[in-house]
Amino acid sequence: MKKYQGMIILFAPSNEAALEATLEALRAEVVKLEGSVEALTRMGRATFARPLRKKESGVYVLITFTLQPAQLALLRERLKLNPDILRAQFFRAPTAQAPAPLADDKAAALSEKGA
């Protein structure tokens, strides 16, 4: 299983219940492919630079999930079938890296400056 993030653009729904239903369908698609959703963050509504499919604005959602790499293409295809989803872009989630330790000479120089 690999960790992915995806930026999803949804057509702006008419009410909050419709948005929740679309987000739940998005979650269900990941779970159906034996993945797990770690986070689903609403980024807000934004107006497009030009109309897309006769719509002026959309709701941006950032999703973080784990999934088998072979299943990612299938997830893309399934999301294309959902009429409420305008665009979906997926990428590998960044891994948290610990800062590199200072070299001994740099650490000594820093301690001398501080003293």
Short mmCIF file of N, CA and C in Angstrom, two decimals:
data_model
loop_
_atom_site.label_atom_id
_atom_site.label_comp_id
_atom_site.label_asym_id
_atom_site.label_seq_id
_atom_site.Cartn_x
_atom_site.Cartn_y
_atom_site.Cartn_z
N MET A 1 0.85 -1.18 0.00
CA MET A 1 0.00 0.00 0.00
C MET A 1 0.89 1.24 0.00
N LYS A 2 0.52 2.20 -0.80
CA LYS A 2 1.25 3.46 -0.85
C LYS A 2 0.31 4.58 -0.47
N LYS A 3 0.90 5.65 0.02
CA LYS A 3 0.12 6.80 0.46
C LYS A 3 0.05 7.82 -0.68
N TYR A 4 -1.16 8.27 -0.98
CA TYR A 4 -1.39 9.23 -2.05
C TYR A 4 -2.17 10.42 -1.52
N GLN A 5 -2.06 11.53 -2.26
CA GLN A 5 -2.91 12.68 -2.04
C GLN A 5 -3.57 12.99 -3.37
N GLY A 6 -4.76 13.54 -3.29
CA GLY A 6 -5.47 13.90 -4.50
C GLY A 6 -6.18 15.22 -4.34
N MET A 7 -6.12 16.04 -5.38
CA MET A 7 -6.87 17.29 -5.41
C MET A 7 -8.06 17.04 -6.32
N ILE A 8 -9.24 17.16 -5.75
CA ILE A 8 -10.48 16.89 -6.47
C ILE A 8 -11.23 18.21 -6.60
N ILE A 9 -11.73 18.50 -7.80
CA ILE A 9 -12.58 19.67 -8.01
C ILE A 9 -13.98 19.16 -8.27
N LEU A 10 -14.90 19.57 -7.40
CA LEU A 10 -16.30 19.17 -7.52
C LEU A 10 -17.11 20.33 -8.06
N PHE A 11 -18.13 20.02 -8.84
CA PHE A 11 -19.07 21.07 -9.23
C PHE A 11 -19.72 21.59 -7.96
N ALA A 12 -19.87 22.89 -7.86
CA ALA A 12 -20.45 23.50 -6.65
C ALA A 12 -21.89 23.02 -6.49
N PRO A 13 -22.16 22.24 -5.43
CA PRO A 13 -23.52 21.73 -5.24
C PRO A 13 -24.44 22.84 -4.73
N SER A 14 -25.72 22.60 -4.86
CA SER A 14 -26.71 23.61 -4.45
C SER A 14 -26.88 23.67 -2.94
N ASN A 15 -26.57 22.58 -2.23
CA ASN A 15 -26.71 22.59 -0.77
C ASN A 15 -25.63 21.73 -0.12
N GLU A 16 -25.54 21.84 1.20
CA GLU A 16 -24.52 21.13 1.96
C GLU A 16 -24.73 19.61 1.93
N ALA A 17 -25.98 19.18 1.91
CA ALA A 17 -26.27 17.74 1.90
C ALA A 17 -25.75 17.08 0.61
N ALA A 18 -25.87 17.78 -0.50
CA ALA A 18 -25.38 17.24 -1.77
C ALA A 18 -23.86 17.13 -1.76
N LEU A 19 -23.19 18.10 -1.14
CA LEU A 19 -21.73 18.05 -1.03
C LEU A 19 -21.30 16.88 -0.15
N GLU A 20 -21.98 16.70 0.97
CA GLU A 20 -21.65 15.58 1.86
C GLU A 20 -21.85 14.23 1.17
N ALA A 21 -22.90 14.12 0.36
CA ALA A 21 -23.16 12.87 -0.36
C ALA A 21 -22.05 12.59 -1.37
N THR A 22 -21.57 13.63 -2.05
CA THR A 22 -20.48 13.46 -3.02
C THR A 22 -19.19 13.06 -2.32
N LEU A 23 -18.90 13.68 -1.18
CA LEU A 23 -17.69 13.34 -0.43
C LEU A 23 -17.75 11.91 0.11
N GLU A 24 -18.93 11.50 0.53
CA GLU A 24 -19.09 10.13 1.02
C GLU A 24 -18.93 9.13 -0.13
N ALA A 25 -19.41 9.48 -1.33
CA ALA A 25 -19.22 8.61 -2.49
C ALA A 25 -17.74 8.50 -2.85
N LEU A 26 -17.01 9.60 -2.70
CA LEU A 26 -15.57 9.60 -2.95
C LEU A 26 -14.86 8.67 -1.96
N ARG A 27 -15.23 8.77 -0.70
CA ARG A 27 -14.67 7.90 0.34
C ARG A 27 -14.99 6.43 0.03
N ALA A 28 -16.22 6.17 -0.37
CA ALA A 28 -16.66 4.81 -0.65
C ALA A 28 -15.88 4.19 -1.82
N GLU A 29 -15.54 4.99 -2.82
CA GLU A 29 -14.78 4.47 -3.96
C GLU A 29 -13.40 3.99 -3.52
N VAL A 30 -12.75 4.76 -2.64
CA VAL A 30 -11.43 4.35 -2.15
C VAL A 30 -11.54 3.08 -1.33
N VAL A 31 -12.53 3.01 -0.46
CA VAL A 31 -12.72 1.83 0.40
C VAL A 31 -13.08 0.61 -0.44
N LYS A 32 -13.86 0.82 -1.50
CA LYS A 32 -14.27 -0.28 -2.38
C LYS A 32 -13.05 -0.93 -3.05
N LEU A 33 -12.00 -0.14 -3.26
CA LEU A 33 -10.78 -0.66 -3.87
C LEU A 33 -9.78 -1.14 -2.82
N GLU A 34 -10.27 -1.41 -1.62
CA GLU A 34 -9.48 -1.93 -0.50
C GLU A 34 -8.43 -0.94 -0.02
N GLY A 35 -8.75 0.35 -0.11
CA GLY A 35 -7.87 1.38 0.42
C GLY A 35 -8.48 1.97 1.68
N SER A 36 -7.80 2.95 2.25
CA SER A 36 -8.33 3.62 3.43
C SER A 36 -8.08 5.12 3.30
N VAL A 37 -9.07 5.90 3.70
CA VAL A 37 -8.98 7.36 3.65
C VAL A 37 -8.44 7.85 4.99
N GLU A 38 -7.35 8.59 4.95
CA GLU A 38 -6.75 9.12 6.17
C GLU A 38 -7.28 10.51 6.49
N ALA A 39 -7.48 11.33 5.46
CA ALA A 39 -7.97 12.70 5.68
C ALA A 39 -8.71 13.18 4.45
N LEU A 40 -9.72 13.99 4.69
CA LEU A 40 -10.49 14.60 3.62
C LEU A 40 -10.69 16.06 4.03
N THR A 41 -10.04 16.98 3.34
CA THR A 41 -10.04 18.38 3.72
C THR A 41 -10.71 19.22 2.64
N ARG A 42 -11.70 19.98 3.05
CA ARG A 42 -12.33 20.91 2.11
C ARG A 42 -11.46 22.16 2.01
N MET A 43 -11.07 22.50 0.79
CA MET A 43 -10.22 23.66 0.58
C MET A 43 -11.04 24.91 0.27
N GLY A 44 -12.32 24.74 0.04
CA GLY A 44 -13.19 25.88 -0.20
C GLY A 44 -13.65 25.97 -1.65
N ARG A 45 -14.48 26.98 -1.87
CA ARG A 45 -15.04 27.22 -3.20
C ARG A 45 -14.18 28.26 -3.91
N ALA A 46 -13.97 28.07 -5.20
CA ALA A 46 -13.19 29.02 -5.99
C ALA A 46 -13.86 29.23 -7.34
N THR A 47 -13.73 30.44 -7.84
CA THR A 47 -14.26 30.78 -9.15
C THR A 47 -13.21 30.42 -10.20
N PHE A 48 -13.64 29.81 -11.28
CA PHE A 48 -12.73 29.42 -12.34
C PHE A 48 -12.33 30.63 -13.17
N ALA A 49 -11.17 30.56 -13.82
CA ALA A 49 -10.71 31.64 -14.69
C ALA A 49 -11.63 31.77 -15.91
N ARG A 50 -12.13 30.66 -16.36
CA ARG A 50 -13.12 30.66 -17.45
C ARG A 50 -14.11 29.55 -17.16
N PRO A 51 -15.31 29.62 -17.71
CA PRO A 51 -16.30 28.58 -17.43
C PRO A 51 -15.81 27.20 -17.89
N LEU A 52 -16.05 26.20 -17.06
CA LEU A 52 -15.73 24.82 -17.39
C LEU A 52 -17.03 24.03 -17.36
N ARG A 53 -17.34 23.43 -18.48
CA ARG A 53 -18.60 22.68 -18.62
C ARG A 53 -19.79 23.52 -18.15
N LYS A 54 -19.79 24.77 -18.53
CA LYS A 54 -20.86 25.74 -18.26
C LYS A 54 -21.03 26.03 -16.76
N LYS A 55 -19.98 25.81 -15.98
CA LYS A 55 -20.00 26.12 -14.55
C LYS A 55 -18.98 27.22 -14.28
N GLU A 56 -19.30 28.10 -13.34
CA GLU A 56 -18.43 29.23 -13.03
C GLU A 56 -17.51 28.97 -11.84
N SER A 57 -17.88 28.05 -10.94
CA SER A 57 -17.06 27.81 -9.75
C SER A 57 -17.15 26.34 -9.34
N GLY A 58 -16.25 25.97 -8.43
CA GLY A 58 -16.23 24.60 -7.94
C GLY A 58 -15.69 24.54 -6.53
N VAL A 59 -15.84 23.40 -5.90
CA VAL A 59 -15.36 23.17 -4.54
C VAL A 59 -14.12 22.29 -4.64
N TYR A 60 -13.04 22.73 -4.01
CA TYR A 60 -11.78 21.99 -4.02
C TYR A 60 -11.68 21.15 -2.76
N VAL A 61 -11.25 19.90 -2.93
CA VAL A 61 -11.13 18.95 -1.82
C VAL A 61 -9.77 18.27 -1.93
N LEU A 62 -9.06 18.19 -0.81
CA LEU A 62 -7.79 17.47 -0.74
C LEU A 62 -8.03 16.18 0.03
N ILE A 63 -7.70 15.05 -0.59
CA ILE A 63 -7.91 13.75 0.05
C ILE A 63 -6.56 13.05 0.20
N THR A 64 -6.33 12.48 1.36
CA THR A 64 -5.12 11.68 1.62
C THR A 64 -5.59 10.26 1.90
N PHE A 65 -5.01 9.30 1.18
CA PHE A 65 -5.46 7.91 1.31
C PHE A 65 -4.33 6.95 1.01
N THR A 66 -4.51 5.70 1.41
CA THR A 66 -3.57 4.64 1.06
C THR A 66 -4.29 3.67 0.12
N LEU A 67 -3.53 3.18 -0.86
CA LEU A 67 -4.11 2.32 -1.88
C LEU A 67 -2.99 1.54 -2.56
N GLN A 68 -3.31 0.37 -3.09
CA GLN A 68 -2.35 -0.38 -3.88
C GLN A 68 -2.08 0.41 -5.17
N PRO A 69 -0.82 0.49 -5.61
CA PRO A 69 -0.51 1.26 -6.82
C PRO A 69 -1.29 0.83 -8.05
N ALA A 70 -1.55 -0.45 -8.18
CA ALA A 70 -2.29 -0.95 -9.35
C ALA A 70 -3.74 -0.48 -9.35
N GLN A 71 -4.28 -0.13 -8.19
CA GLN A 71 -5.68 0.28 -8.08
C GLN A 71 -5.89 1.76 -8.40
N LEU A 72 -4.81 2.55 -8.46
CA LEU A 72 -4.95 3.99 -8.67
C LEU A 72 -5.58 4.30 -10.03
N ALA A 73 -5.18 3.59 -11.06
CA ALA A 73 -5.76 3.81 -12.39
C ALA A 73 -7.25 3.49 -12.39
N LEU A 74 -7.62 2.45 -11.68
CA LEU A 74 -9.04 2.08 -11.58
C LEU A 74 -9.83 3.15 -10.84
N LEU A 75 -9.23 3.72 -9.80
CA LEU A 75 -9.89 4.81 -9.07
C LEU A 75 -10.12 6.01 -9.98
N ARG A 76 -9.12 6.36 -10.78
CA ARG A 76 -9.27 7.47 -11.73
C ARG A 76 -10.45 7.23 -12.68
N GLU A 77 -10.52 6.01 -13.21
CA GLU A 77 -11.59 5.68 -14.15
C GLU A 77 -12.96 5.75 -13.48
N ARG A 78 -13.06 5.28 -12.25
CA ARG A 78 -14.34 5.32 -11.54
C ARG A 78 -14.77 6.76 -11.25
N LEU A 79 -13.81 7.62 -10.91
CA LEU A 79 -14.16 9.01 -10.61
C LEU A 79 -14.58 9.76 -11.87
N LYS A 80 -14.08 9.34 -13.03
CA LYS A 80 -14.51 9.97 -14.28
C LYS A 80 -15.99 9.72 -14.55
N LEU A 81 -16.53 8.65 -14.00
CA LEU A 81 -17.93 8.31 -14.21
C LEU A 81 -18.87 9.10 -13.30
N ASN A 82 -18.33 9.74 -12.26
CA ASN A 82 -19.14 10.52 -11.33
C ASN A 82 -19.40 11.90 -11.93
N PRO A 83 -20.66 12.27 -12.20
CA PRO A 83 -20.95 13.55 -12.84
C PRO A 83 -20.69 14.76 -11.94
N ASP A 84 -20.54 14.56 -10.64
CA ASP A 84 -20.29 15.68 -9.73
C ASP A 84 -18.82 16.06 -9.64
N ILE A 85 -17.94 15.23 -10.19
CA ILE A 85 -16.50 15.49 -10.12
C ILE A 85 -16.03 16.06 -11.45
N LEU A 86 -15.47 17.26 -11.37
CA LEU A 86 -14.97 17.91 -12.58
C LEU A 86 -13.57 17.43 -12.93
N ARG A 87 -12.66 17.46 -11.96
CA ARG A 87 -11.28 17.05 -12.19
C ARG A 87 -10.75 16.30 -10.97
N ALA A 88 -9.78 15.43 -11.21
CA ALA A 88 -9.11 14.71 -10.12
C ALA A 88 -7.65 14.52 -10.50
N GLN A 89 -6.77 14.96 -9.63
CA GLN A 89 -5.32 14.82 -9.85
C GLN A 89 -4.72 14.12 -8.63
N PHE A 90 -3.97 13.04 -8.85
CA PHE A 90 -3.39 12.27 -7.75
C PHE A 90 -1.88 12.29 -7.84
N PHE A 91 -1.23 12.24 -6.68
CA PHE A 91 0.22 12.19 -6.61
C PHE A 91 0.62 11.50 -5.32
N ARG A 92 1.85 11.02 -5.26
CA ARG A 92 2.35 10.36 -4.06
C ARG A 92 2.43 11.38 -2.94
N ALA A 93 1.97 11.00 -1.76
CA ALA A 93 2.01 11.89 -0.61
C ALA A 93 3.46 12.04 -0.15
N PRO A 94 3.84 13.25 0.23
CA PRO A 94 5.22 13.44 0.70
C PRO A 94 5.45 12.69 2.01
N THR A 95 6.62 12.13 2.14
CA THR A 95 6.96 11.43 3.38
C THR A 95 7.61 12.41 4.33
N ALA A 96 7.31 12.27 5.59
CA ALA A 96 7.90 13.15 6.60
C ALA A 96 9.34 12.72 6.83
N GLN A 97 10.26 13.67 6.65
CA GLN A 97 11.66 13.36 6.84
C GLN A 97 12.20 14.15 8.02
N ALA A 98 13.02 13.52 8.81
CA ALA A 98 13.65 14.20 9.94
C ALA A 98 14.76 15.10 9.40
N PRO A 99 14.98 16.25 10.04
CA PRO A 99 16.05 17.12 9.57
C PRO A 99 17.40 16.43 9.71
N ALA A 100 18.29 16.71 8.77
CA ALA A 100 19.62 16.11 8.79
C ALA A 100 20.40 16.63 9.99
N PRO A 101 21.12 15.77 10.68
CA PRO A 101 21.90 16.24 11.83
C PRO A 101 23.05 17.11 11.36
N LEU A 102 23.41 18.07 12.21
CA LEU A 102 24.53 18.95 11.89
C LEU A 102 25.84 18.18 11.97
N ALA A 103 26.77 18.53 11.11
CA ALA A 103 28.09 17.92 11.18
C ALA A 103 28.78 18.41 12.46
N ASP A 104 29.74 17.64 12.96
CA ASP A 104 30.40 17.98 14.22
C ASP A 104 31.04 19.36 14.19
N ASP A 105 31.69 19.71 13.08
CA ASP A 105 32.35 21.02 13.02
C ASP A 105 31.34 22.16 13.00
N LYS A 106 30.20 21.95 12.35
CA LYS A 106 29.16 22.99 12.34
C LYS A 106 28.54 23.13 13.72
N ALA A 107 28.33 22.01 14.40
CA ALA A 107 27.77 22.06 15.74
C ALA A 107 28.72 22.76 16.70
N ALA A 108 30.02 22.49 16.56
CA ALA A 108 31.00 23.14 17.43
C ALA A 108 31.04 24.65 17.16
N ALA A 109 30.97 25.03 15.89
CA ALA A 109 30.98 26.46 15.54
C ALA A 109 29.75 27.16 16.09
N LEU A 110 28.61 26.50 16.04
CA LEU A 110 27.39 27.10 16.57
C LEU A 110 27.45 27.24 18.08
N SER A 111 28.03 26.25 18.76
CA SER A 111 28.11 26.33 20.22
C SER A 111 29.09 27.42 20.65
N GLU A 112 30.15 27.65 19.86
CA GLU A 112 31.11 28.71 20.19
C GLU A 112 30.48 30.09 20.02
N LYS A 113 29.66 30.25 19.01
CA LYS A 113 28.99 31.54 18.79
C LYS A 113 28.01 31.84 19.90
N GLY A 114 27.36 30.81 20.38
CA GLY A 114 26.36 30.97 21.43
C GLY A 114 26.97 31.23 22.80
N ALA A 115 28.23 30.86 23.02
CA ALA A 115 28.86 31.01 24.34
C ALA A 115 29.55 32.32 24.52
#
